[in-house]
CSV table of C-alpha atoms and ligand atoms in Angstrom, one decimal:
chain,number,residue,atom,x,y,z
A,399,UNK,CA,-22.2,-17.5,7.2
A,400,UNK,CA,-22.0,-15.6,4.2
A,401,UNK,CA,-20.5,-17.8,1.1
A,402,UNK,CA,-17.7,-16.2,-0.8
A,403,UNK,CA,-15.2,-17.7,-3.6
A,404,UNK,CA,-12.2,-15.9,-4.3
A,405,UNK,CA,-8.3,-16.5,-5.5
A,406,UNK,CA,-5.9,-17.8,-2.9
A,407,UNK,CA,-2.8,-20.1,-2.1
A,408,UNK,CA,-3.1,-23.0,0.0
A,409,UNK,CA,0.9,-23.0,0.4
A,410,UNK,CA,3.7,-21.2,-0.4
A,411,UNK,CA,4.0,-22.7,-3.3
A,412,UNK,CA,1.4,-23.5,-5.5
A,413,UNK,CA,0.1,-20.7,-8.0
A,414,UNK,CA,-2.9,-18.4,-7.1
A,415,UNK,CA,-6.3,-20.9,-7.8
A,416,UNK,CA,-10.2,-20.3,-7.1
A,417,UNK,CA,-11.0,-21.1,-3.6
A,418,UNK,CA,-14.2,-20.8,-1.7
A,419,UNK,CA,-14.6,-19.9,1.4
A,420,UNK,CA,-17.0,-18.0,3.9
A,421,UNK,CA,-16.9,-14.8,5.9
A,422,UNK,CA,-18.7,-14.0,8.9
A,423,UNK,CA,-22.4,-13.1,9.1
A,424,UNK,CA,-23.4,-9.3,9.1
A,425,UNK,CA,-23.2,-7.6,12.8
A,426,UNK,CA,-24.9,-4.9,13.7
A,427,UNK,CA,-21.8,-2.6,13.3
A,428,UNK,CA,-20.9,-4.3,9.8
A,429,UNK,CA,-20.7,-3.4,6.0
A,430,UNK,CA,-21.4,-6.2,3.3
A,431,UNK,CA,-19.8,-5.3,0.0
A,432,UNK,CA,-19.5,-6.5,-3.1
A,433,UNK,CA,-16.2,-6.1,-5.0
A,434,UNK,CA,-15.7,-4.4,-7.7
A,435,UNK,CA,-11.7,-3.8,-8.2
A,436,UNK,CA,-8.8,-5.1,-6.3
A,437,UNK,CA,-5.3,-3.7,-6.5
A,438,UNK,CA,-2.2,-5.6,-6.4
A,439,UNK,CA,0.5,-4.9,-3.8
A,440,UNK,CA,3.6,-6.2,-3.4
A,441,UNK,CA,2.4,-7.5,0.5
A,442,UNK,CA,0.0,-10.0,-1.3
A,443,UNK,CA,2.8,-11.7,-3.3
A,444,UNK,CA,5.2,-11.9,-0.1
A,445,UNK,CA,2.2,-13.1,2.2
A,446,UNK,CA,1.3,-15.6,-0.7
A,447,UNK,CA,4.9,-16.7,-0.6
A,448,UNK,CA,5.0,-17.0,3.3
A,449,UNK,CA,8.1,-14.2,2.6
A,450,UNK,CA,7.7,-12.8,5.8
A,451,UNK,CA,7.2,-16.3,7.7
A,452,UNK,CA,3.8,-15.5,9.1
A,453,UNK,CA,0.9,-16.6,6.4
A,454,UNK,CA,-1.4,-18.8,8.1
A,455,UNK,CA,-2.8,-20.9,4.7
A,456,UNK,CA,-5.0,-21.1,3.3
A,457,UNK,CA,-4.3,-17.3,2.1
A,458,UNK,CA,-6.9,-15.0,0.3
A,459,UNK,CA,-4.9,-11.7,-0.3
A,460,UNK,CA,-5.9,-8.0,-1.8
A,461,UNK,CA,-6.1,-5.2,0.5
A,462,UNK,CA,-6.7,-2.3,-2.0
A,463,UNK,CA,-10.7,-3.1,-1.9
A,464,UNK,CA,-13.3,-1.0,-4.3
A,465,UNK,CA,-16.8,-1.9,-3.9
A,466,UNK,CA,-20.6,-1.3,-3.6
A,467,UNK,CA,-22.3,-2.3,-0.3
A,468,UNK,CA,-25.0,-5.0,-0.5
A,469,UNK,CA,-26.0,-4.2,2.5
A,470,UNK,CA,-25.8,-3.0,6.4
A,471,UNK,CA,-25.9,-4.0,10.1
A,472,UNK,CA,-28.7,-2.2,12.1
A,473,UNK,CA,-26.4,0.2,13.4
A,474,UNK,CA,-25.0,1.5,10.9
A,475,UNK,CA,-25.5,4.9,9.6
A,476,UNK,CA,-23.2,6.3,7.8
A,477,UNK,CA,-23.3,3.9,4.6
A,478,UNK,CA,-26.4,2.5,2.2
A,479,UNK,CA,-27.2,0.0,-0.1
A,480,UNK,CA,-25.1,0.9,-3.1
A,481,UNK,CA,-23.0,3.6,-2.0
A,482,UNK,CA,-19.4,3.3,-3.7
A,483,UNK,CA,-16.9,2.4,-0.4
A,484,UNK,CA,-13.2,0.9,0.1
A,485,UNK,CA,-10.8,-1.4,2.3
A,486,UNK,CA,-7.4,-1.2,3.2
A,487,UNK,CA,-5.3,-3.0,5.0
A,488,UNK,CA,-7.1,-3.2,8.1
A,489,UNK,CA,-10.5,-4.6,9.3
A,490,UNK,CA,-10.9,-4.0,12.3
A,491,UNK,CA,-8.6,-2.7,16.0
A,492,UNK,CA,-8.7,-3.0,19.8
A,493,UNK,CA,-10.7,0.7,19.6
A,494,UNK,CA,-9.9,1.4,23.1
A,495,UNK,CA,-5.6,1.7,23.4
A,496,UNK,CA,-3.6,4.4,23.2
A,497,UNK,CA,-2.8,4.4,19.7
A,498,UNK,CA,-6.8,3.7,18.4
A,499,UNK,CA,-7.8,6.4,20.5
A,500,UNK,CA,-5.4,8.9,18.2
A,501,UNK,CA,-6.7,7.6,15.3
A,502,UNK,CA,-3.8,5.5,14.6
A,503,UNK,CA,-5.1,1.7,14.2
A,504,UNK,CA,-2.3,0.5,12.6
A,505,UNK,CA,0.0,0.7,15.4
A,506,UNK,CA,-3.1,-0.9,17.8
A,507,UNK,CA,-1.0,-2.2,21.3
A,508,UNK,CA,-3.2,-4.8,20.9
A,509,UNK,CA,-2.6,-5.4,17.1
A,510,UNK,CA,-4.9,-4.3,14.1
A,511,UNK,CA,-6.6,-6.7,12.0
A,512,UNK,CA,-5.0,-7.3,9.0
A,513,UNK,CA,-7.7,-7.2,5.7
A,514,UNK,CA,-5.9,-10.7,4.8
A,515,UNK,CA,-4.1,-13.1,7.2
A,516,UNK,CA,-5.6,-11.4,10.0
A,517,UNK,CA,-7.1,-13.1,13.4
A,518,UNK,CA,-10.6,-12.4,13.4
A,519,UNK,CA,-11.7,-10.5,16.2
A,520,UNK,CA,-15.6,-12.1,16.1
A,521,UNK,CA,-15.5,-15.6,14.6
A,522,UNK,CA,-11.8,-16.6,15.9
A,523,UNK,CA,-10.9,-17.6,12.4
A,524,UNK,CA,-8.8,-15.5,9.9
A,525,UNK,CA,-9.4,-13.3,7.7
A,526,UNK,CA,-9.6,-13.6,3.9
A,527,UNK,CA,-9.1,-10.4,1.6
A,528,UNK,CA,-10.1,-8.7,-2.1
A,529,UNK,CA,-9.1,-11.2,-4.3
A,530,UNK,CA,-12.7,-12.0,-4.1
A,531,UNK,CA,-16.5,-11.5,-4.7
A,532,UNK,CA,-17.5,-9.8,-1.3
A,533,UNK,CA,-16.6,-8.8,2.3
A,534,UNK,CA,-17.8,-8.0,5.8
A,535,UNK,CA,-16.1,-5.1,7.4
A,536,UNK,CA,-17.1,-3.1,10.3
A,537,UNK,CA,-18.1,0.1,9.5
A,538,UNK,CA,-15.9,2.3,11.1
A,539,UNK,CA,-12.8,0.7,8.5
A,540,UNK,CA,-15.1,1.2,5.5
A,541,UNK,CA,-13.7,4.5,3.3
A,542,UNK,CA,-15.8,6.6,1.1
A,543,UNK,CA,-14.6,7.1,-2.1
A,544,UNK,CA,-15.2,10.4,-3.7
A,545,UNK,CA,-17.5,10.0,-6.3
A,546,UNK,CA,-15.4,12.3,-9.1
A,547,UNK,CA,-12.9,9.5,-9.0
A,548,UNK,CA,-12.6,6.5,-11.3
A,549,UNK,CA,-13.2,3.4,-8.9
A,550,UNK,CA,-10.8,0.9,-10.7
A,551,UNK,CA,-8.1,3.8,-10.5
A,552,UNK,CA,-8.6,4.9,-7.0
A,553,UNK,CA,-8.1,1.1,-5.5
A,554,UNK,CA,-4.4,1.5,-4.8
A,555,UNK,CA,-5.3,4.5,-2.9
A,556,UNK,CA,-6.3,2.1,-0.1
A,557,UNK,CA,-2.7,0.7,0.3
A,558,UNK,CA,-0.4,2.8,-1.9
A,559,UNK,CA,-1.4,6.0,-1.8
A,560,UNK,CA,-2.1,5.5,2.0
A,561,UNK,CA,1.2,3.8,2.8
A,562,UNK,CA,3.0,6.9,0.9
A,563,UNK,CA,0.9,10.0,2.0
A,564,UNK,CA,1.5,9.1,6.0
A,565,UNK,CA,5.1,9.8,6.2
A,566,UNK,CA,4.7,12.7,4.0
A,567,UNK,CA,2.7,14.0,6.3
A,568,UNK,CA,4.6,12.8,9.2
A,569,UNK,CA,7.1,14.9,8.1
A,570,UNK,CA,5.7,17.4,6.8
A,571,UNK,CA,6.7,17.4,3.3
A,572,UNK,CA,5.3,20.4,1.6
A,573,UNK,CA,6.6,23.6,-0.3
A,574,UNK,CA,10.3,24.2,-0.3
A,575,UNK,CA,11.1,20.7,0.6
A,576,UNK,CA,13.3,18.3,-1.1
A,577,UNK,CA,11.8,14.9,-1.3
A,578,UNK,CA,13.0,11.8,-2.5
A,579,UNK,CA,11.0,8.6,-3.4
A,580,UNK,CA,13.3,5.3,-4.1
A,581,UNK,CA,11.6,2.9,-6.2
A,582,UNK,CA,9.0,3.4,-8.9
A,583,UNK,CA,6.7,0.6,-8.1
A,584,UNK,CA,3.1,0.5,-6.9
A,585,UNK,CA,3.4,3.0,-4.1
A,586,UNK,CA,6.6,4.9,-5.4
A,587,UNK,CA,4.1,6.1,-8.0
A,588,UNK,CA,1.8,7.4,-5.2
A,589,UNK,CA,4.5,8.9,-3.8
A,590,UNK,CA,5.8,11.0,-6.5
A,591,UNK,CA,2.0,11.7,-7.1
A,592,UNK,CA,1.4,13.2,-3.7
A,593,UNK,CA,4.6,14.3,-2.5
A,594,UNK,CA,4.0,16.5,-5.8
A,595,UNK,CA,0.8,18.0,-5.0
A,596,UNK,CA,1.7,18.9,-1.7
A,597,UNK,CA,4.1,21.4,-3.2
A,598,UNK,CA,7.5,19.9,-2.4
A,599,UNK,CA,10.2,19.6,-5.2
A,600,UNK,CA,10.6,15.6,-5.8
A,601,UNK,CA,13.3,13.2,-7.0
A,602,UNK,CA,12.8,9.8,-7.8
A,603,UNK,CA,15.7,7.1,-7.7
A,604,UNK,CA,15.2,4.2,-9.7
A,605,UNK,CA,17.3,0.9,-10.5
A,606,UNK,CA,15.4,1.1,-14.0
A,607,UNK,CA,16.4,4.0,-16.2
A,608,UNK,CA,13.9,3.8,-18.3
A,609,UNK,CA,11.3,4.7,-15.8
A,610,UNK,CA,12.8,8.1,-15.7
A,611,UNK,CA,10.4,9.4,-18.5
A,612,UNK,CA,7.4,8.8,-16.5
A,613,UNK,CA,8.6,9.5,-13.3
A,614,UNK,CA,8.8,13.4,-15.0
A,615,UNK,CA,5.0,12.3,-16.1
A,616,UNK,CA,4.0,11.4,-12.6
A,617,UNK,CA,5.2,14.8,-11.3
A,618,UNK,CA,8.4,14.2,-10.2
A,619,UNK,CA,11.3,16.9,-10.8
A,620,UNK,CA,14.2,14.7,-11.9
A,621,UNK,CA,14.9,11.1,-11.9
A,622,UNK,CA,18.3,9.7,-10.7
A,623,UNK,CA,19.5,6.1,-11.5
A,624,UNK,CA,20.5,5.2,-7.9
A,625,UNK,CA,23.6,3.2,-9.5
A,626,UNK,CA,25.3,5.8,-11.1
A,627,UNK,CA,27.5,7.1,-8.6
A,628,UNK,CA,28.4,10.7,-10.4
A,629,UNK,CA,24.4,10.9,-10.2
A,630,UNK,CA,24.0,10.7,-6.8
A,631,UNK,CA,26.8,12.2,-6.1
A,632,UNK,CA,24.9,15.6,-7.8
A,633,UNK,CA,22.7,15.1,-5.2
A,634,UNK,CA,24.5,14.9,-1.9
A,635,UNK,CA,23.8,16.4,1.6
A,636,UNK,CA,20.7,18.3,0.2
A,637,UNK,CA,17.5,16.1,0.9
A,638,UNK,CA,14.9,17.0,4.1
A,639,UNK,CA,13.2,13.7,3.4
A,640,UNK,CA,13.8,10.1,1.6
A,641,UNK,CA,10.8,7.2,1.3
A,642,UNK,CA,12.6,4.1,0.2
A,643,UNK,CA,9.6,1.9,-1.3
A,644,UNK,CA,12.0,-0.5,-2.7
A,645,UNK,CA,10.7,-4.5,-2.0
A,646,UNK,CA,14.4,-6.0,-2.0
A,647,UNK,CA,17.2,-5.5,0.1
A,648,UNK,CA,19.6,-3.0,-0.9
A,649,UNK,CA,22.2,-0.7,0.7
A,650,UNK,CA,20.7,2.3,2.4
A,651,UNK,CA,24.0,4.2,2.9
A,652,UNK,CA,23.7,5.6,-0.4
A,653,UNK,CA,20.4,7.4,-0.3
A,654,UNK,CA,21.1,8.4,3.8
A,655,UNK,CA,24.5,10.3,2.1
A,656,UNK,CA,22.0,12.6,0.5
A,657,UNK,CA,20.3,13.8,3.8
A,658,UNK,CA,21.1,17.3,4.9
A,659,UNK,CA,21.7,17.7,8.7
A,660,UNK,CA,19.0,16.5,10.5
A,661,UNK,CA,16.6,15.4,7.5
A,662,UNK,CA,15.3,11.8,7.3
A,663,UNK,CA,15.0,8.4,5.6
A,664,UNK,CA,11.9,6.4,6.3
A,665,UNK,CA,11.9,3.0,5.0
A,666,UNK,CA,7.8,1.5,4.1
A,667,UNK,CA,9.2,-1.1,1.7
A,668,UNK,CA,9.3,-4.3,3.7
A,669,UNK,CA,11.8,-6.9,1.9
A,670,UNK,CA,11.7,-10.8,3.1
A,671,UNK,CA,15.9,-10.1,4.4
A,672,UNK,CA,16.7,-7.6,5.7
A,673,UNK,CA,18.8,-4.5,4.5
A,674,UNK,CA,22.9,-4.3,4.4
A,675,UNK,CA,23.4,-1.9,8.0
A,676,UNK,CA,23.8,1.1,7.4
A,677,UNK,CA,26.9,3.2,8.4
A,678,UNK,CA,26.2,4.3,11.9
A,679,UNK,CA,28.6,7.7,11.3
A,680,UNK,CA,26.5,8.4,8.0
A,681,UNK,CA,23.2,8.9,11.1
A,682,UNK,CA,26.0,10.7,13.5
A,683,UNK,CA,27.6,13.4,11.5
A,684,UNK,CA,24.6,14.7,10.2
A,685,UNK,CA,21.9,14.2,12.7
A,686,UNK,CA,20.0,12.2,10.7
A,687,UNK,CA,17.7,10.2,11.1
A,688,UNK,CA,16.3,6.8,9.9
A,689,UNK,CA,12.4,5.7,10.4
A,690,UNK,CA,9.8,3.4,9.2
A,691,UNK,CA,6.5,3.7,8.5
A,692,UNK,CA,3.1,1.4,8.5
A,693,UNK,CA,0.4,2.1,6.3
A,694,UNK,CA,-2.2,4.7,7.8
A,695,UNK,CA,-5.2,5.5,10.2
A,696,UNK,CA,-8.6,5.2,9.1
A,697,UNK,CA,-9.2,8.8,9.3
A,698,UNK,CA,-5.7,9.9,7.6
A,699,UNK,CA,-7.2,6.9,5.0
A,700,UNK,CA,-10.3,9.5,4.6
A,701,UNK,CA,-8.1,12.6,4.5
A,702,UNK,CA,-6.3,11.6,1.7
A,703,UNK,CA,-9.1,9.7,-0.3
A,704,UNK,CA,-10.9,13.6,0.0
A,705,UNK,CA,-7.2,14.9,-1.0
A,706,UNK,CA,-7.4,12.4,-3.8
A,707,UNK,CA,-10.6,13.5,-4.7
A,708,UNK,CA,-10.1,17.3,-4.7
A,709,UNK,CA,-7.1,17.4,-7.0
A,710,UNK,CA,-8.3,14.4,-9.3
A,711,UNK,CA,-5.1,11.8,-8.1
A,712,UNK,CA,-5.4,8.5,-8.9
A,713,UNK,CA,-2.9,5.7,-9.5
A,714,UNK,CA,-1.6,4.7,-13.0
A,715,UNK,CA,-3.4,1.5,-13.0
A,716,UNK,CA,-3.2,-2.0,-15.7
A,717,UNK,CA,-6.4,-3.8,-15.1
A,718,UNK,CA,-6.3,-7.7,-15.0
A,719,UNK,CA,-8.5,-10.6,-14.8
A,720,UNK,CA,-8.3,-12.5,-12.1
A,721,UNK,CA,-7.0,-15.6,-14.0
A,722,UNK,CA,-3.8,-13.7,-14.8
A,723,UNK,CA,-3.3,-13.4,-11.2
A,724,UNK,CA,0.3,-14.9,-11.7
A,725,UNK,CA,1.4,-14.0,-14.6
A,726,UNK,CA,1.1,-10.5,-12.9
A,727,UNK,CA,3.0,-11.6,-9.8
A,728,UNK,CA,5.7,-12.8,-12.3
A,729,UNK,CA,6.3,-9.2,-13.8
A,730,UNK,CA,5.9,-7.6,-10.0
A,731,UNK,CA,9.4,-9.4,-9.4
A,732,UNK,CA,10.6,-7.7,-12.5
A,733,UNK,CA,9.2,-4.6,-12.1
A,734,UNK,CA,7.7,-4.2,-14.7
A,735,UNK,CA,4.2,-2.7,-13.5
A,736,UNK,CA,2.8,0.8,-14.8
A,737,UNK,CA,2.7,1.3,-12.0
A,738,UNK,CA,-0.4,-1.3,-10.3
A,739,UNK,CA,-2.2,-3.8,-11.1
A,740,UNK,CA,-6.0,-3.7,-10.7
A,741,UNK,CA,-8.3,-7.0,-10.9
A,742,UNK,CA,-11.4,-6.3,-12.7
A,743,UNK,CA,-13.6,-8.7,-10.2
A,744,UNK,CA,-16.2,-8.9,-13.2
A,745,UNK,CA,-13.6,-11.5,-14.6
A,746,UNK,CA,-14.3,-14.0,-11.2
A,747,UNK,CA,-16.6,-16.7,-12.5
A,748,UNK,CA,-19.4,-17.3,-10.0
A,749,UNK,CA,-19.3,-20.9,-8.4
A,750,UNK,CA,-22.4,-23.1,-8.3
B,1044,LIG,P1,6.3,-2.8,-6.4
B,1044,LIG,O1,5.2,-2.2,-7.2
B,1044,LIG,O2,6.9,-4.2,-6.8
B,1044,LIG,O3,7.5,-1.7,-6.5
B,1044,LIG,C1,8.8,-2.0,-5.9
B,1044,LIG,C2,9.8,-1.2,-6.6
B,1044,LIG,O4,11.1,-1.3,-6.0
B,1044,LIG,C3,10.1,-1.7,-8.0
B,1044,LIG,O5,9.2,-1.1,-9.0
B,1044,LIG,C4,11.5,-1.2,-8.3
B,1044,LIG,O6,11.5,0.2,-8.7
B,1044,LIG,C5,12.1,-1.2,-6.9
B,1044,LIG,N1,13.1,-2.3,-6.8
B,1044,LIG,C6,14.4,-2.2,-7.0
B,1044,LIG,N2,15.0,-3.3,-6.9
B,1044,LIG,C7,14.1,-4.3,-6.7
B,1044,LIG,C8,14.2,-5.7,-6.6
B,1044,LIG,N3,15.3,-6.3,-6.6
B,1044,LIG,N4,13.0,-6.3,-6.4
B,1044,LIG,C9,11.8,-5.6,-6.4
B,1044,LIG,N5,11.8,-4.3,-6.5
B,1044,LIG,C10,12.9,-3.6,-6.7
B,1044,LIG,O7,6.0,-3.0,-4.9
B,1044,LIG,P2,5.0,-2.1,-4.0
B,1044,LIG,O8,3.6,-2.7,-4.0
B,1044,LIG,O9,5.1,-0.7,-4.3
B,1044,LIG,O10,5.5,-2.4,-2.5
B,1044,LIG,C11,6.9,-2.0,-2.2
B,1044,LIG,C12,7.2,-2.6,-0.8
B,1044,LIG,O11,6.5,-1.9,0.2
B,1044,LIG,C13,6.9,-4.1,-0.6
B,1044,LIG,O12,8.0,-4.6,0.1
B,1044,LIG,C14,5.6,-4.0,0.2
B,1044,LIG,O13,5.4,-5.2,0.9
B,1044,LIG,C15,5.9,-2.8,1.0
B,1044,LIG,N6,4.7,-2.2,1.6
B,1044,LIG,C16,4.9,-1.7,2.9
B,1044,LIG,C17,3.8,-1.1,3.5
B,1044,LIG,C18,4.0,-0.4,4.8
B,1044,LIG,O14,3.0,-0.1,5.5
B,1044,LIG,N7,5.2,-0.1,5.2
B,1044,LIG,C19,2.6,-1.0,2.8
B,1044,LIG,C20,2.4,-1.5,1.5
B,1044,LIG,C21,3.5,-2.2,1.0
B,1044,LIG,P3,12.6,0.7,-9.7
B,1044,LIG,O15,12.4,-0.1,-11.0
B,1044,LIG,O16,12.2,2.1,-9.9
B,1044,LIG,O17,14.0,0.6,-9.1
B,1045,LIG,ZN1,-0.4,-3.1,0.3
C-alpha cells in the first residue's frame, strides 16, 4: 500500500486535522501523482459536514487535483514521470454502460467513483481525495493540463470550470444568447468566464452587490442584485439560459420569470434542503424548462482544459495553506471567496 497523510474529518463535526492514511498500490492501468494544488469546493465542506447524509468517515476531501506523476503502471502510455496532470471528481466508472460508452461517466448506471467518499472499485475501501500529498488514479481519469496555464490557477478547472462548461454546452450557449449565472462563487466565476468566451452576452445575479464590479471583470455584461425586484423585473421573459450555482436554498420562481418561451434553468448548485417549489404555471405558460446538471465526462473534462488553454482561462484563485483549511470553510459560508480557494500542498508537513 502506498502511505499518504493528508487533511480530513473523522465526523461531522470536528475541524479539518492531519490524518494518515493509505491508498491502493499502483495497477497496471494506474497514475501515481504527487500533489501540487488542491482547489476548494463547496462539495468538500458539505461532504465534511455529512450535509448531504452520505459521508462515510473518516473523510479526505479535494477534488480539484494538480499534480506531477511519480510514476506509472505497465500499461500505461499516455502519461510519464513528471508530466503536469489533474483529477476531478471522479476516479474511476463501470466503463462498459450506456452512459461510459458516450463518454459520460458521471451519470455511470452503475455509479462513478467519486475522487473522495467514493467505493473503491479495487481495494473495496473508499476513497480519499486532494487534501493530500499523493494519489492513485487510473489513467484514463487523469487530465492533461496545458502547459501555458498556471497550475495553482487551473485546479478549479477540474470541478468548477467543468461543472459550469457542461450545461453550457448542453445547451448550446454561444453567440447571440442570453445567459444568466446565479451566484458568484467558485464555479459562478467559471461560468461567467466561459459562458463569456463562448460568445454569449452574460448576466450575473448576485445576493452580494458588491460583487458586481468583478463580475464586469470576469466578463460578464451586467450584474443584477437578484433581490431587487425593479432589477429583475428589467430583465423579464428575455433569457435562453439560467445556471443557478447558488449552495443554499432559495426560491427559483424568480430567475425561471426571466426565461423566454421555451429557454431553460439548470440548477448544479446542490444545497443540503431542498429548494422552495417552484410555480408549476411559471414552466407551463412559457414552455420552459427546468434541468440539472452533474459535473462532466472525462473527455468534455479534456475539451475544456484545451479550451482553457487556448484562450488563457483560469480561475481567480486565493492560495492557502493547508492549516487554514477552516478558517477558509468559515468565509465559504459567507461568501466571501475571490472566487476559490487553492491549497498550496507545499504547506503539508511530511509525517515521520
Ligand atoms: P461557493 O464558492 O460557496 O459559491 C456559492 C455562491 O452562492 C456564493 O458565492 C453566493 O454568491 C451564492 N449564495 C447566495 N446565497 C448563499 C447562501 N445562503 N449560502 C451560500 N452561498 C450563497 O460554492 P461553489 O463551490 O461554487 O459550489 C456551489 C454549489 O454547487 C455547491 O452546492 C456545490 O456543492 C455545488 N456543486 C455542484 C456540482 C454539480 O456537479 N452539480 C459540482 C460542484 C459543486 P453571491 O454572493 O453572488 O450571491
Ligand atoms: Zn466540486
Amino acid at each position: 500500500m502506498l502511505s499518504s497523510t493528508g487533511y480530513g474529518v473523522t465526523n461531522a463535526h470536528e475541524p479539518l486535522s492531519q490524518l494518515d492514511f493509505t491508498r491502493r498500490d499502483l495497477r497496471a492501468d494506474d497514475v501515481q501523482i504527487d500533489i501540487l494544488y488542491c482547489g476548494v469546493c463547496h462539495s468538500d465542506l458539505h461532504t465534511a459536514r455529512n450535509e448531504w447524509g452520505n459521508t462515510v468517515y473518516p473523510v479526505v476531501p479535494g477534488h480539484e487535483i494538480i499534480g506531477r506523476v511519480a510514476a506509472v503502471g505497465g500499461q500505461v502510455r499516455r502519461f510519464k514521470k513528471g508530466n503536469l496532470v489533474g483529477v476531478g471528481c471522479m476516479v474511476d466508472s463501470c466503463q462498459h454502460c450506456s452512459a461510459c460508452a458516450e463518454g459520460l461517466e458521471q451519470y455511470c448506471e452503475n455509479g462513478f467513483v467519486g475522487t473522495y467518499n467514493g467505493e473503491e472499485m479495487h481495494s473495496g475501501g473508499m476513497t480519499y481525495g486532494g487534501y493530500a500529498n499523493n494519489i492513485v488514479v487510473r489513467d484514463k481519469f487523469v487530465l492533461s493540463i496545458p502547459d501555458n496555464l498556471d497550475p495553482a490557477s487551473a485546479a478549479p478547472l477540474l470541478c468548477a470550470g467543468i461543472t459550469t462548461w457542461s450545461p453550457l454546452r448542453q445547451w448550446q450557449v454561444g453567440p447571440g444568447k442570453k445567459v444568466g449565472i446565479v451566484g458568484l462563487g467558485g464555479l459562478g466565476h467559471m461560468g461567467i468566464k466561459l459562458a463569456h468566451a463562448m460568445g454569449a452576452q452574460v448576466v450575473l445575479f448576485t445576493t452580494s452587490p458588491e460583487k458586481r464590479e468583478d463580475a464586469t471583470r470576469l466578463g460578464a455584461d451586467e450584474a443584477v442584485v437578484s433581490r431587487n425586484a425593479s432589477e429583475m423585473e428589467a430583465h423579464r421573459n428575455s433569457f435562453d439560459f439560467i445556471l443557478d450555482t447558488v449552495a443554499a436554498p432559495h426560491p427559483l420562481d424568480p430567475f425561471i420569470e426571466l426565461l423566454k418561451r421555451d429557454g431553460t434553468m439548470t440548477l448544479v448548485g446542490a444545497p443540503a434542503s431542498p429548494h422552495p417549489s417552484p410555480q408549476v404555471f411559471n414552466l407551463i405558460m412559457k414552455r420552459r424548462r427546468l434541468a440539472g446538471s452533474l459535473i462532466g465526462g472525462i473527455a468534455e473534462t479534456q475539451e475544456m482544459l484545451d479550451f482553457c488553454g487556448e484562450r488563457g482561462i483560469i480561475s481567480d484563485i486565493e492560495m492557502i495553506r493547508i492549516q487554514d483549511i477552516n478558517t477558509a470553510y468559515e468565509r465559504m459560508l459567507k461568501g466571501d471567496v475571490k472566487y476559490r480557494f487553492v491549497i498550496d500542498m507545499a504547506s503539508l508537513k511530511q509525517r515521520a
